[in-house]
JSON list of C-alpha atoms in Angstrom, two decimals:
[
{"chain": "A", "resi": 145, "resn": "MET", "atom": "CA", "xyz": [0.00, -0.37, -0.02]},
{"chain": "A", "resi": 146, "resn": "ASP", "atom": "CA", "xyz": [1.41, 3.59, -1.37]},
{"chain": "A", "resi": 147, "resn": "ILE", "atom": "CA", "xyz": [-0.10, 6.04, 1.56]},
{"chain": "A", "resi": 148, "resn": "LYS", "atom": "CA", "xyz": [0.41, 9.93, 0.24]},
{"chain": "A", "resi": 149, "resn": "ARG", "atom": "CA", "xyz": [-3.13, 10.40, 1.98]},
{"chain": "A", "resi": 150, "resn": "VAL", "atom": "CA", "xyz": [-4.19, 11.41, 5.36]},
{"chain": "A", "resi": 151, "resn": "GLY", "atom": "CA", "xyz": [-7.52, 11.40, 6.61]},
{"chain": "A", "resi": 152, "resn": "ILE", "atom": "CA", "xyz": [-8.33, 12.79, 10.03]},
{"chain": "A", "resi": 153, "resn": "LEU", "atom": "CA", "xyz": [-12.06, 12.20, 11.61]},
{"chain": "A", "resi": 154, "resn": "GLY", "atom": "CA", "xyz": [-11.57, 14.67, 14.42]},
{"chain": "A", "resi": 155, "resn": "ALA", "atom": "CA", "xyz": [-10.21, 18.67, 14.29]},
{"chain": "A", "resi": 156, "resn": "GLY", "atom": "CA", "xyz": [-9.60, 18.53, 17.85]},
{"chain": "A", "resi": 157, "resn": "LYS", "atom": "CA", "xyz": [-6.00, 18.71, 19.47]},
{"chain": "A", "resi": 158, "resn": "VAL", "atom": "CA", "xyz": [-4.92, 16.28, 19.04]},
{"chain": "A", "resi": 159, "resn": "GLY", "atom": "CA", "xyz": [-6.13, 15.18, 15.63]},
{"chain": "A", "resi": 160, "resn": "ILE", "atom": "CA", "xyz": [-4.26, 19.52, 14.48]},
{"chain": "A", "resi": 161, "resn": "VAL", "atom": "CA", "xyz": [-1.30, 18.03, 15.94]},
{"chain": "A", "resi": 162, "resn": "LEU", "atom": "CA", "xyz": [-1.09, 14.82, 13.57]},
{"chain": "A", "resi": 163, "resn": "ALA", "atom": "CA", "xyz": [-2.39, 16.46, 10.72]},
{"chain": "A", "resi": 164, "resn": "ASP", "atom": "CA", "xyz": [1.04, 18.98, 11.11]},
{"chain": "A", "resi": 165, "resn": "LEU", "atom": "CA", "xyz": [3.01, 15.98, 11.26]},
{"chain": "A", "resi": 166, "resn": "ALA", "atom": "CA", "xyz": [1.08, 14.24, 8.49]},
{"chain": "A", "resi": 167, "resn": "LEU", "atom": "CA", "xyz": [2.00, 17.70, 6.70]},
{"chain": "A", "resi": 168, "resn": "ARG", "atom": "CA", "xyz": [5.31, 18.20, 6.98]},
{"chain": "A", "resi": 169, "resn": "ALA", "atom": "CA", "xyz": [5.84, 14.56, 6.27]},
{"chain": "A", "resi": 170, "resn": "GLY", "atom": "CA", "xyz": [4.97, 15.15, 2.61]},
{"chain": "A", "resi": 171, "resn": "TYR", "atom": "CA", "xyz": [1.34, 13.88, 2.98]},
{"chain": "A", "resi": 172, "resn": "GLU", "atom": "CA", "xyz": [-1.65, 15.52, 1.59]},
{"chain": "A", "resi": 173, "resn": "VAL", "atom": "CA", "xyz": [-3.98, 15.69, 5.15]},
{"chain": "A", "resi": 174, "resn": "ARG", "atom": "CA", "xyz": [-8.03, 16.08, 5.25]},
{"chain": "A", "resi": 175, "resn": "ILE", "atom": "CA", "xyz": [-9.28, 17.33, 8.25]},
{"chain": "A", "resi": 176, "resn": "SER", "atom": "CA", "xyz": [-12.90, 17.25, 9.15]},
{"chain": "A", "resi": 177, "resn": "GLY", "atom": "CA", "xyz": [-14.56, 18.18, 12.78]},
{"chain": "A", "resi": 178, "resn": "SER", "atom": "CA", "xyz": [-17.77, 18.02, 14.41]},
{"chain": "A", "resi": 179, "resn": "GLY", "atom": "CA", "xyz": [-19.56, 20.46, 13.16]},
{"chain": "A", "resi": 180, "resn": "SER", "atom": "CA", "xyz": [-19.97, 21.62, 9.21]},
{"chain": "A", "resi": 181, "resn": "VAL", "atom": "CA", "xyz": [-17.31, 22.65, 7.02]},
{"chain": "A", "resi": 182, "resn": "GLU", "atom": "CA", "xyz": [-17.46, 26.44, 7.73]},
{"chain": "A", "resi": 183, "resn": "LYS", "atom": "CA", "xyz": [-16.90, 26.51, 10.96]},
{"chain": "A", "resi": 184, "resn": "ILE", "atom": "CA", "xyz": [-14.13, 24.34, 10.87]},
{"chain": "A", "resi": 185, "resn": "ASP", "atom": "CA", "xyz": [-12.14, 25.94, 7.65]},
{"chain": "A", "resi": 186, "resn": "LEU", "atom": "CA", "xyz": [-10.52, 28.61, 9.25]},
{"chain": "A", "resi": 187, "resn": "THR", "atom": "CA", "xyz": [-8.99, 26.94, 12.02]},
{"chain": "A", "resi": 188, "resn": "ILE", "atom": "CA", "xyz": [-7.05, 24.72, 10.23]},
{"chain": "A", "resi": 189, "resn": "LYS", "atom": "CA", "xyz": [-6.17, 27.60, 7.96]},
{"chain": "A", "resi": 190, "resn": "THR", "atom": "CA", "xyz": [-4.67, 29.02, 11.10]},
{"chain": "A", "resi": 191, "resn": "LEU", "atom": "CA", "xyz": [-3.33, 26.45, 12.56]},
{"chain": "A", "resi": 192, "resn": "VAL", "atom": "CA", "xyz": [-2.48, 23.73, 9.88]},
{"chain": "A", "resi": 193, "resn": "PRO", "atom": "CA", "xyz": [-2.76, 25.89, 6.67]},
{"chain": "A", "resi": 194, "resn": "GLY", "atom": "CA", "xyz": [-2.33, 23.73, 3.80]},
{"chain": "A", "resi": 195, "resn": "ALA", "atom": "CA", "xyz": [-4.42, 20.49, 5.12]},
{"chain": "A", "resi": 196, "resn": "ILE", "atom": "CA", "xyz": [-8.09, 20.50, 3.50]},
{"chain": "A", "resi": 197, "resn": "ALA", "atom": "CA", "xyz": [-10.94, 21.42, 5.68]},
{"chain": "A", "resi": 198, "resn": "SER", "atom": "CA", "xyz": [-13.87, 19.05, 4.50]},
{"chain": "A", "resi": 199, "resn": "GLU", "atom": "CA", "xyz": [-16.74, 16.06, 5.73]},
{"chain": "A", "resi": 200, "resn": "ASN", "atom": "CA", "xyz": [-16.13, 13.04, 7.16]},
{"chain": "A", "resi": 201, "resn": "SER", "atom": "CA", "xyz": [-17.55, 11.05, 3.56]},
{"chain": "A", "resi": 202, "resn": "ASP", "atom": "CA", "xyz": [-15.15, 13.97, 1.10]},
{"chain": "A", "resi": 203, "resn": "VAL", "atom": "CA", "xyz": [-12.60, 12.97, 3.84]},
{"chain": "A", "resi": 204, "resn": "VAL", "atom": "CA", "xyz": [-12.81, 9.45, 3.29]},
{"chain": "A", "resi": 205, "resn": "ALA", "atom": "CA", "xyz": [-13.44, 8.59, 0.21]},
{"chain": "A", "resi": 206, "resn": "ASN", "atom": "CA", "xyz": [-9.95, 11.06, -1.12]},
{"chain": "A", "resi": 207, "resn": "SER", "atom": "CA", "xyz": [-7.54, 9.20, 2.00]},
{"chain": "A", "resi": 208, "resn": "ASP", "atom": "CA", "xyz": [-5.76, 5.66, 1.54]},
{"chain": "A", "resi": 209, "resn": "ILE", "atom": "CA", "xyz": [-5.39, 6.23, 6.00]},
{"chain": "A", "resi": 210, "resn": "ILE", "atom": "CA", "xyz": [-7.89, 7.17, 8.15]},
{"chain": "A", "resi": 211, "resn": "ILE", "atom": "CA", "xyz": [-7.03, 8.40, 11.91]},
{"chain": "A", "resi": 212, "resn": "LEU", "atom": "CA", "xyz": [-9.77, 8.41, 14.07]},
{"chain": "A", "resi": 213, "resn": "ALA", "atom": "CA", "xyz": [-9.28, 11.54, 16.58]},
{"chain": "A", "resi": 214, "resn": "ILE", "atom": "CA", "xyz": [-12.50, 11.84, 18.01]},
{"chain": "A", "resi": 215, "resn": "PRO", "atom": "CA", "xyz": [-13.60, 11.96, 21.77]},
{"chain": "A", "resi": 216, "resn": "LEU", "atom": "CA", "xyz": [-14.04, 7.70, 22.64]},
{"chain": "A", "resi": 217, "resn": "SER", "atom": "CA", "xyz": [-17.53, 8.08, 23.31]},
{"chain": "A", "resi": 218, "resn": "ARG", "atom": "CA", "xyz": [-18.75, 9.70, 20.03]},
{"chain": "A", "resi": 219, "resn": "TYR", "atom": "CA", "xyz": [-17.00, 6.39, 17.48]},
{"chain": "A", "resi": 220, "resn": "LYS", "atom": "CA", "xyz": [-20.19, 5.02, 17.09]},
{"chain": "A", "resi": 221, "resn": "ASN", "atom": "CA", "xyz": [-21.87, 8.70, 15.97]},
{"chain": "A", "resi": 222, "resn": "ILE", "atom": "CA", "xyz": [-20.02, 7.96, 13.24]},
{"chain": "A", "resi": 223, "resn": "ASP", "atom": "CA", "xyz": [-21.54, 4.77, 10.05]},
{"chain": "A", "resi": 224, "resn": "PRO", "atom": "CA", "xyz": [-19.54, 1.93, 9.81]},
{"chain": "A", "resi": 225, "resn": "GLU", "atom": "CA", "xyz": [-19.53, 0.88, 6.27]},
{"chain": "A", "resi": 226, "resn": "LEU", "atom": "CA", "xyz": [-17.94, 4.83, 5.61]},
{"chain": "A", "resi": 227, "resn": "LEU", "atom": "CA", "xyz": [-15.28, 2.52, 6.67]},
{"chain": "A", "resi": 228, "resn": "SER", "atom": "CA", "xyz": [-15.91, -0.48, 5.04]},
{"chain": "A", "resi": 229, "resn": "GLY", "atom": "CA", "xyz": [-12.05, -1.47, 3.46]},
{"chain": "A", "resi": 230, "resn": "LYS", "atom": "CA", "xyz": [-10.27, 1.46, 4.97]},
{"chain": "A", "resi": 231, "resn": "LEU", "atom": "CA", "xyz": [-6.82, 0.71, 6.73]},
{"chain": "A", "resi": 232, "resn": "VAL", "atom": "CA", "xyz": [-8.00, 3.04, 9.77]},
{"chain": "A", "resi": 233, "resn": "ILE", "atom": "CA", "xyz": [-5.93, 3.96, 13.15]},
{"chain": "A", "resi": 234, "resn": "ASP", "atom": "CA", "xyz": [-7.39, 3.84, 16.70]},
{"chain": "A", "resi": 235, "resn": "ALA", "atom": "CA", "xyz": [-6.30, 6.76, 17.82]},
{"chain": "A", "resi": 236, "resn": "MET", "atom": "CA", "xyz": [-8.81, 7.44, 20.83]},
{"chain": "A", "resi": 237, "resn": "ASN", "atom": "CA", "xyz": [-8.77, 7.04, 24.59]},
{"chain": "A", "resi": 238, "resn": "TYR", "atom": "CA", "xyz": [-11.41, 6.77, 27.28]},
{"chain": "A", "resi": 239, "resn": "TRP", "atom": "CA", "xyz": [-11.71, 9.42, 29.08]},
{"chain": "A", "resi": 240, "resn": "TRP", "atom": "CA", "xyz": [-13.90, 11.09, 32.03]},
{"chain": "A", "resi": 241, "resn": "GLU", "atom": "CA", "xyz": [-13.99, 14.10, 31.12]},
{"chain": "A", "resi": 242, "resn": "THR", "atom": "CA", "xyz": [-14.75, 14.08, 27.79]},
{"chain": "A", "resi": 243, "resn": "ASP", "atom": "CA", "xyz": [-16.80, 10.02, 27.69]},
{"chain": "A", "resi": 244, "resn": "GLY", "atom": "CA", "xyz": [-18.52, 10.56, 31.25]},
{"chain": "A", "resi": 245, "resn": "ILE", "atom": "CA", "xyz": [-18.83, 7.17, 33.28]},
{"chain": "A", "resi": 246, "resn": "ARG", "atom": "CA", "xyz": [-16.74, 4.10, 31.50]},
{"chain": "A", "resi": 247, "resn": "GLU", "atom": "CA", "xyz": [-19.94, 1.78, 31.27]},
{"chain": "A", "resi": 248, "resn": "GLU", "atom": "CA", "xyz": [-21.64, 3.45, 29.62]},
{"chain": "A", "resi": 249, "resn": "VAL", "atom": "CA", "xyz": [-19.29, 4.13, 26.43]},
{"chain": "A", "resi": 250, "resn": "LEU", "atom": "CA", "xyz": [-16.88, 0.30, 26.99]},
{"chain": "A", "resi": 251, "resn": "ASN", "atom": "CA", "xyz": [-17.78, -2.80, 27.51]},
{"chain": "A", "resi": 252, "resn": "PRO", "atom": "CA", "xyz": [-15.37, -3.68, 30.49]},
{"chain": "A", "resi": 253, "resn": "GLU", "atom": "CA", "xyz": [-15.35, -7.09, 29.65]},
{"chain": "A", "resi": 254, "resn": "SER", "atom": "CA", "xyz": [-13.18, -6.19, 26.05]},
{"chain": "A", "resi": 255, "resn": "THR", "atom": "CA", "xyz": [-10.64, -3.33, 25.63]},
{"chain": "A", "resi": 256, "resn": "SER", "atom": "CA", "xyz": [-11.57, -0.38, 23.44]},
{"chain": "A", "resi": 257, "resn": "SER", "atom": "CA", "xyz": [-9.74, -0.82, 20.47]},
{"chain": "A", "resi": 258, "resn": "GLU", "atom": "CA", "xyz": [-11.70, -4.58, 20.14]},
{"chain": "A", "resi": 259, "resn": "GLN", "atom": "CA", "xyz": [-14.64, -2.82, 20.86]},
{"chain": "A", "resi": 260, "resn": "VAL", "atom": "CA", "xyz": [-13.76, -0.10, 18.09]},
{"chain": "A", "resi": 261, "resn": "GLN", "atom": "CA", "xyz": [-12.70, -2.66, 15.15]},
{"chain": "A", "resi": 262, "resn": "ASP", "atom": "CA", "xyz": [-16.23, -5.13, 16.41]},
{"chain": "A", "resi": 263, "resn": "TYR", "atom": "CA", "xyz": [-17.77, -1.78, 15.07]},
{"chain": "A", "resi": 264, "resn": "PHE", "atom": "CA", "xyz": [-16.01, -0.98, 12.13]},
{"chain": "A", "resi": 265, "resn": "LYS", "atom": "CA", "xyz": [-16.60, -4.24, 11.42]},
{"chain": "A", "resi": 266, "resn": "ASN", "atom": "CA", "xyz": [-14.93, -4.30, 7.69]},
{"chain": "A", "resi": 267, "resn": "SER", "atom": "CA", "xyz": [-12.58, -2.39, 8.15]},
{"chain": "A", "resi": 268, "resn": "THR", "atom": "CA", "xyz": [-8.78, -3.10, 9.46]},
{"chain": "A", "resi": 269, "resn": "ILE", "atom": "CA", "xyz": [-7.78, -1.51, 12.80]},
{"chain": "A", "resi": 270, "resn": "VAL", "atom": "CA", "xyz": [-4.46, -0.58, 14.16]},
{"chain": "A", "resi": 271, "resn": "LYS", "atom": "CA", "xyz": [-4.08, 0.94, 17.53]},
{"chain": "A", "resi": 272, "resn": "THR", "atom": "CA", "xyz": [-1.67, 3.90, 17.44]},
{"chain": "A", "resi": 273, "resn": "PHE", "atom": "CA", "xyz": [-1.15, 7.71, 18.99]},
{"chain": "A", "resi": 274, "resn": "ASN", "atom": "CA", "xyz": [-3.37, 7.27, 22.21]},
{"chain": "A", "resi": 275, "resn": "HIS", "atom": "CA", "xyz": [-0.87, 6.86, 24.71]},
{"chain": "A", "resi": 276, "resn": "MET", "atom": "CA", "xyz": [1.86, 9.72, 24.18]},
{"chain": "A", "resi": 277, "resn": "GLY", "atom": "CA", "xyz": [0.37, 13.52, 25.13]},
{"chain": "A", "resi": 278, "resn": "TYR", "atom": "CA", "xyz": [0.09, 15.50, 22.24]},
{"chain": "A", "resi": 279, "resn": "HIS", "atom": "CA", "xyz": [2.35, 18.26, 23.47]},
{"chain": "A", "resi": 280, "resn": "ASN", "atom": "CA", "xyz": [4.54, 15.68, 22.73]},
{"chain": "A", "resi": 281, "resn": "LEU", "atom": "CA", "xyz": [3.70, 14.49, 19.66]},
{"chain": "A", "resi": 282, "resn": "GLN", "atom": "CA", "xyz": [4.15, 17.89, 18.27]},
{"chain": "A", "resi": 283, "resn": "GLU", "atom": "CA", "xyz": [7.22, 18.53, 19.51]},
{"chain": "A", "resi": 284, "resn": "GLU", "atom": "CA", "xyz": [9.59, 15.47, 19.80]},
{"chain": "A", "resi": 285, "resn": "ALA", "atom": "CA", "xyz": [9.12, 14.30, 16.37]},
{"chain": "A", "resi": 286, "resn": "HIS", "atom": "CA", "xyz": [12.39, 13.65, 15.02]},
{"chain": "A", "resi": 287, "resn": "PRO", "atom": "CA", "xyz": [13.61, 12.58, 12.05]},
{"chain": "A", "resi": 288, "resn": "GLU", "atom": "CA", "xyz": [14.87, 8.39, 11.78]},
{"chain": "A", "resi": 289, "resn": "GLY", "atom": "CA", "xyz": [18.11, 7.50, 13.08]},
{"chain": "A", "resi": 290, "resn": "ASP", "atom": "CA", "xyz": [17.77, 10.91, 15.68]},
{"chain": "A", "resi": 291, "resn": "PRO", "atom": "CA", "xyz": [19.33, 9.96, 19.48]},
{"chain": "A", "resi": 292, "resn": "LYS", "atom": "CA", "xyz": [16.13, 12.28, 20.94]},
{"chain": "A", "resi": 293, "resn": "ARG", "atom": "CA", "xyz": [13.57, 10.37, 18.76]},
{"chain": "A", "resi": 294, "resn": "LYS", "atom": "CA", "xyz": [10.53, 9.07, 20.72]},
{"chain": "A", "resi": 295, "resn": "ALA", "atom": "CA", "xyz": [9.10, 5.36, 20.60]},
{"chain": "A", "resi": 296, "resn": "LEU", "atom": "CA", "xyz": [5.21, 4.50, 20.11]},
{"chain": "A", "resi": 297, "resn": "PHE", "atom": "CA", "xyz": [3.40, 1.23, 20.16]},
{"chain": "A", "resi": 298, "resn": "VAL", "atom": "CA", "xyz": [1.57, -0.49, 17.70]},
{"chain": "A", "resi": 299, "resn": "THR", "atom": "CA", "xyz": [-0.42, -2.32, 17.25]},
{"chain": "A", "resi": 300, "resn": "GLY", "atom": "CA", "xyz": [-3.82, -4.97, 15.82]},
{"chain": "A", "resi": 301, "resn": "ASP", "atom": "CA", "xyz": [-4.30, -7.73, 14.32]},
{"chain": "A", "resi": 302, "resn": "ASN", "atom": "CA", "xyz": [-3.84, -7.37, 10.73]},
{"chain": "A", "resi": 303, "resn": "LYS", "atom": "CA", "xyz": [0.18, -8.34, 10.00]},
{"chain": "A", "resi": 304, "resn": "GLU", "atom": "CA", "xyz": [0.36, -6.28, 7.29]},
{"chain": "A", "resi": 305, "resn": "ALA", "atom": "CA", "xyz": [-2.23, -3.79, 8.60]},
{"chain": "A", "resi": 306, "resn": "VAL", "atom": "CA", "xyz": [0.64, -3.39, 11.26]},
{"chain": "A", "resi": 307, "resn": "ASP", "atom": "CA", "xyz": [3.63, -3.73, 9.50]},
{"chain": "A", "resi": 308, "resn": "GLU", "atom": "CA", "xyz": [1.59, -0.81, 7.02]},
{"chain": "A", "resi": 309, "resn": "VAL", "atom": "CA", "xyz": [0.83, 1.49, 9.60]},
{"chain": "A", "resi": 310, "resn": "ALA", "atom": "CA", "xyz": [4.71, 0.78, 12.04]},
{"chain": "A", "resi": 311, "resn": "LYS", "atom": "CA", "xyz": [6.03, 2.30, 8.95]},
{"chain": "A", "resi": 312, "resn": "PHE", "atom": "CA", "xyz": [3.59, 5.98, 8.09]},
{"chain": "A", "resi": 313, "resn": "VAL", "atom": "CA", "xyz": [4.55, 6.23, 12.54]},
{"chain": "A", "resi": 314, "resn": "ASN", "atom": "CA", "xyz": [8.12, 5.96, 10.67]},
{"chain": "A", "resi": 315, "resn": "THR", "atom": "CA", "xyz": [7.48, 8.70, 8.35]},
{"chain": "A", "resi": 316, "resn": "MET", "atom": "CA", "xyz": [5.34, 10.33, 11.14]},
{"chain": "A", "resi": 317, "resn": "GLY", "atom": "CA", "xyz": [9.41, 10.93, 13.37]},
{"chain": "A", "resi": 318, "resn": "PHE", "atom": "CA", "xyz": [9.13, 7.74, 15.59]},
{"chain": "A", "resi": 319, "resn": "ASP", "atom": "CA", "xyz": [10.04, 4.54, 16.83]},
{"chain": "A", "resi": 320, "resn": "GLN", "atom": "CA", "xyz": [8.21, 1.81, 16.65]},
{"chain": "A", "resi": 321, "resn": "VAL", "atom": "CA", "xyz": [7.53, -1.22, 18.81]},
{"chain": "A", "resi": 322, "resn": "ILE", "atom": "CA", "xyz": [5.70, -3.13, 17.39]},
{"chain": "A", "resi": 323, "resn": "HIS", "atom": "CA", "xyz": [2.86, -6.28, 18.25]},
{"chain": "A", "resi": 324, "resn": "TYR", "atom": "CA", "xyz": [0.14, -8.20, 17.05]},
{"chain": "A", "resi": 325, "resn": "ASN", "atom": "CA", "xyz": [-2.91, -8.43, 18.50]},
{"chain": "A", "resi": 326, "resn": "ILE", "atom": "CA", "xyz": [-5.66, -5.58, 19.31]},
{"chain": "A", "resi": 327, "resn": "ALA", "atom": "CA", "xyz": [-6.23, -6.57, 22.51]},
{"chain": "A", "resi": 328, "resn": "ASP", "atom": "CA", "xyz": [-2.40, -5.38, 23.37]},
{"chain": "A", "resi": 329, "resn": "GLY", "atom": "CA", "xyz": [-3.67, -1.49, 22.96]},
{"chain": "A", "resi": 330, "resn": "ILE", "atom": "CA", "xyz": [-4.75, -2.28, 27.16]},
{"chain": "A", "resi": 331, "resn": "MET", "atom": "CA", "xyz": [-1.08, -1.02, 27.76]},
{"chain": "A", "resi": 332, "resn": "THR", "atom": "CA", "xyz": [-1.71, 2.08, 26.44]},
{"chain": "A", "resi": 333, "resn": "GLU", "atom": "CA", "xyz": [-4.68, 2.89, 27.77]},
{"chain": "A", "resi": 334, "resn": "PRO", "atom": "CA", "xyz": [-5.39, 5.56, 30.59]},
{"chain": "A", "resi": 335, "resn": "GLY", "atom": "CA", "xyz": [-3.99, 4.30, 33.69]},
{"chain": "A", "resi": 336, "resn": "SER", "atom": "CA", "xyz": [-1.24, 2.30, 32.41]},
{"chain": "A", "resi": 337, "resn": "PRO", "atom": "CA", "xyz": [2.45, 2.65, 32.73]},
{"chain": "A", "resi": 338, "resn": "LEU", "atom": "CA", "xyz": [2.95, 3.37, 29.74]},
{"chain": "A", "resi": 339, "resn": "PHE", "atom": "CA", "xyz": [-0.16, 5.77, 29.43]},
{"chain": "A", "resi": 340, "resn": "GLY", "atom": "CA", "xyz": [0.97, 9.51, 28.77]},
{"chain": "A", "resi": 341, "resn": "ALA", "atom": "CA", "xyz": [4.74, 8.40, 28.40]},
{"chain": "A", "resi": 342, "resn": "SER", "atom": "CA", "xyz": [7.27, 10.16, 26.34]},
{"chain": "A", "resi": 343, "resn": "LEU", "atom": "CA", "xyz": [10.24, 7.85, 25.50]},
{"chain": "A", "resi": 344, "resn": "ARG", "atom": "CA", "xyz": [12.65, 6.33, 24.15]},
{"chain": "A", "resi": 345, "resn": "LEU", "atom": "CA", "xyz": [12.77, 3.01, 21.90]},
{"chain": "A", "resi": 346, "resn": "ASN", "atom": "CA", "xyz": [14.60, 0.63, 24.55]},
{"chain": "A", "resi": 347, "resn": "GLU", "atom": "CA", "xyz": [12.61, 2.31, 26.96]},
{"chain": "A", "resi": 348, "resn": "LEU", "atom": "CA", "xyz": [9.35, 1.75, 25.34]},
{"chain": "A", "resi": 349, "resn": "ARG", "atom": "CA", "xyz": [10.19, -2.20, 25.14]},
{"chain": "A", "resi": 350, "resn": "ARG", "atom": "CA", "xyz": [11.55, -2.02, 28.77]},
{"chain": "A", "resi": 351, "resn": "VAL", "atom": "CA", "xyz": [7.53, -0.96, 30.10]},
{"chain": "A", "resi": 352, "resn": "ILE", "atom": "CA", "xyz": [5.83, -3.46, 28.34]},
{"chain": "A", "resi": 353, "resn": "ASP", "atom": "CA", "xyz": [8.06, -6.33, 28.58]},
{"chain": "A", "resi": 354, "resn": "ASN", "atom": "CA", "xyz": [7.75, -5.46, 32.34]},
{"chain": "A", "resi": 355, "resn": "PHE", "atom": "CA", "xyz": [3.91, -5.23, 31.29]},
{"chain": "A", "resi": 356, "resn": "ASP", "atom": "CA", "xyz": [1.47, -6.83, 34.65]},
{"chain": "A", "resi": 357, "resn": "HIS", "atom": "CA", "xyz": [-2.08, -7.59, 32.72]},
{"chain": "A", "resi": 358, "resn": "THR", "atom": "CA", "xyz": [-3.68, -9.71, 35.97]},
{"chain": "A", "resi": 359, "resn": "GLU", "atom": "CA", "xyz": [-2.00, -5.95, 37.84]},
{"chain": "A", "resi": 360, "resn": "PHE", "atom": "CA", "xyz": [-3.59, -3.48, 35.60]},
{"chain": "A", "resi": 361, "resn": "GLY", "atom": "CA", "xyz": [-6.87, -5.76, 35.44]},
{"chain": "A", "resi": 362, "resn": "ARG", "atom": "CA", "xyz": [-7.69, -5.49, 39.33]},
{"chain": "A", "resi": 363, "resn": "LYS", "atom": "CA", "xyz": [-6.92, -1.70, 39.36]},
{"chain": "A", "resi": 364, "resn": "ILE", "atom": "CA", "xyz": [-9.46, -0.81, 36.07]},
{"chain": "A", "resi": 365, "resn": "ALA", "atom": "CA", "xyz": [-11.73, -3.29, 38.19]},
{"chain": "A", "resi": 366, "resn": "ALA", "atom": "CA", "xyz": [-10.92, -1.27, 41.50]},
{"chain": "A", "resi": 367, "resn": "SER", "atom": "CA", "xyz": [-11.72, 1.86, 39.97]},
{"chain": "A", "resi": 368, "resn": "LYS", "atom": "CA", "xyz": [-15.02, 0.53, 38.89]},
{"chain": "A", "resi": 369, "resn": "LYS", "atom": "CA", "xyz": [-15.99, -0.14, 41.90]},
{"chain": "A", "resi": 370, "resn": "ASN", "atom": "CA", "xyz": [-15.31, 2.50, 43.77]},
{"chain": "A", "resi": 371, "resn": "ALA", "atom": "CA", "xyz": [-16.75, 4.91, 40.71]}
]
């Protein structure tokens, strides 16, 4: 797959930062927001000149890869058929301040990305860009080989798709730690040691190697009980 055109659904802080990185990497970028095109057009022209503000359908139709950068509680507002056949990056996380009560957004029996993949069943979902804060994404992207370069976790069930997204992440300025199990996206969710971390490649590998799924599961269960 030759990725030349990047589509971003979500014109918030993360979406704007990823649009800027993609433009700097030489991609054609389209981005949509929650309102009308006219509503976000001036913002896009000001913050990411060169990106094209458009509606969801136009963004998807004219992009080789789609990034979901919307609040997690709103992904079901998107018709799953719109993304049918598309390679989709899930850059979303549950966050109580924007998403509300967790149980109203997510089934506690599986990870958020598994549920996103189940909903967009005819799309291929890969999880990345979600564990590093948007400020770090913006400020710490560096060319390959730069000793200051940071790393991102990339995971999904489709090996070919994960490898393709990892190449894309590389062009965006980050090294990658790659897994081939979308359920491993739990390691990047809020409350995990990886969430919010801005780490170099070896540091990120060390955190992932030491990740205790059982302990993290207990913490999530306790937080639900005390909510």
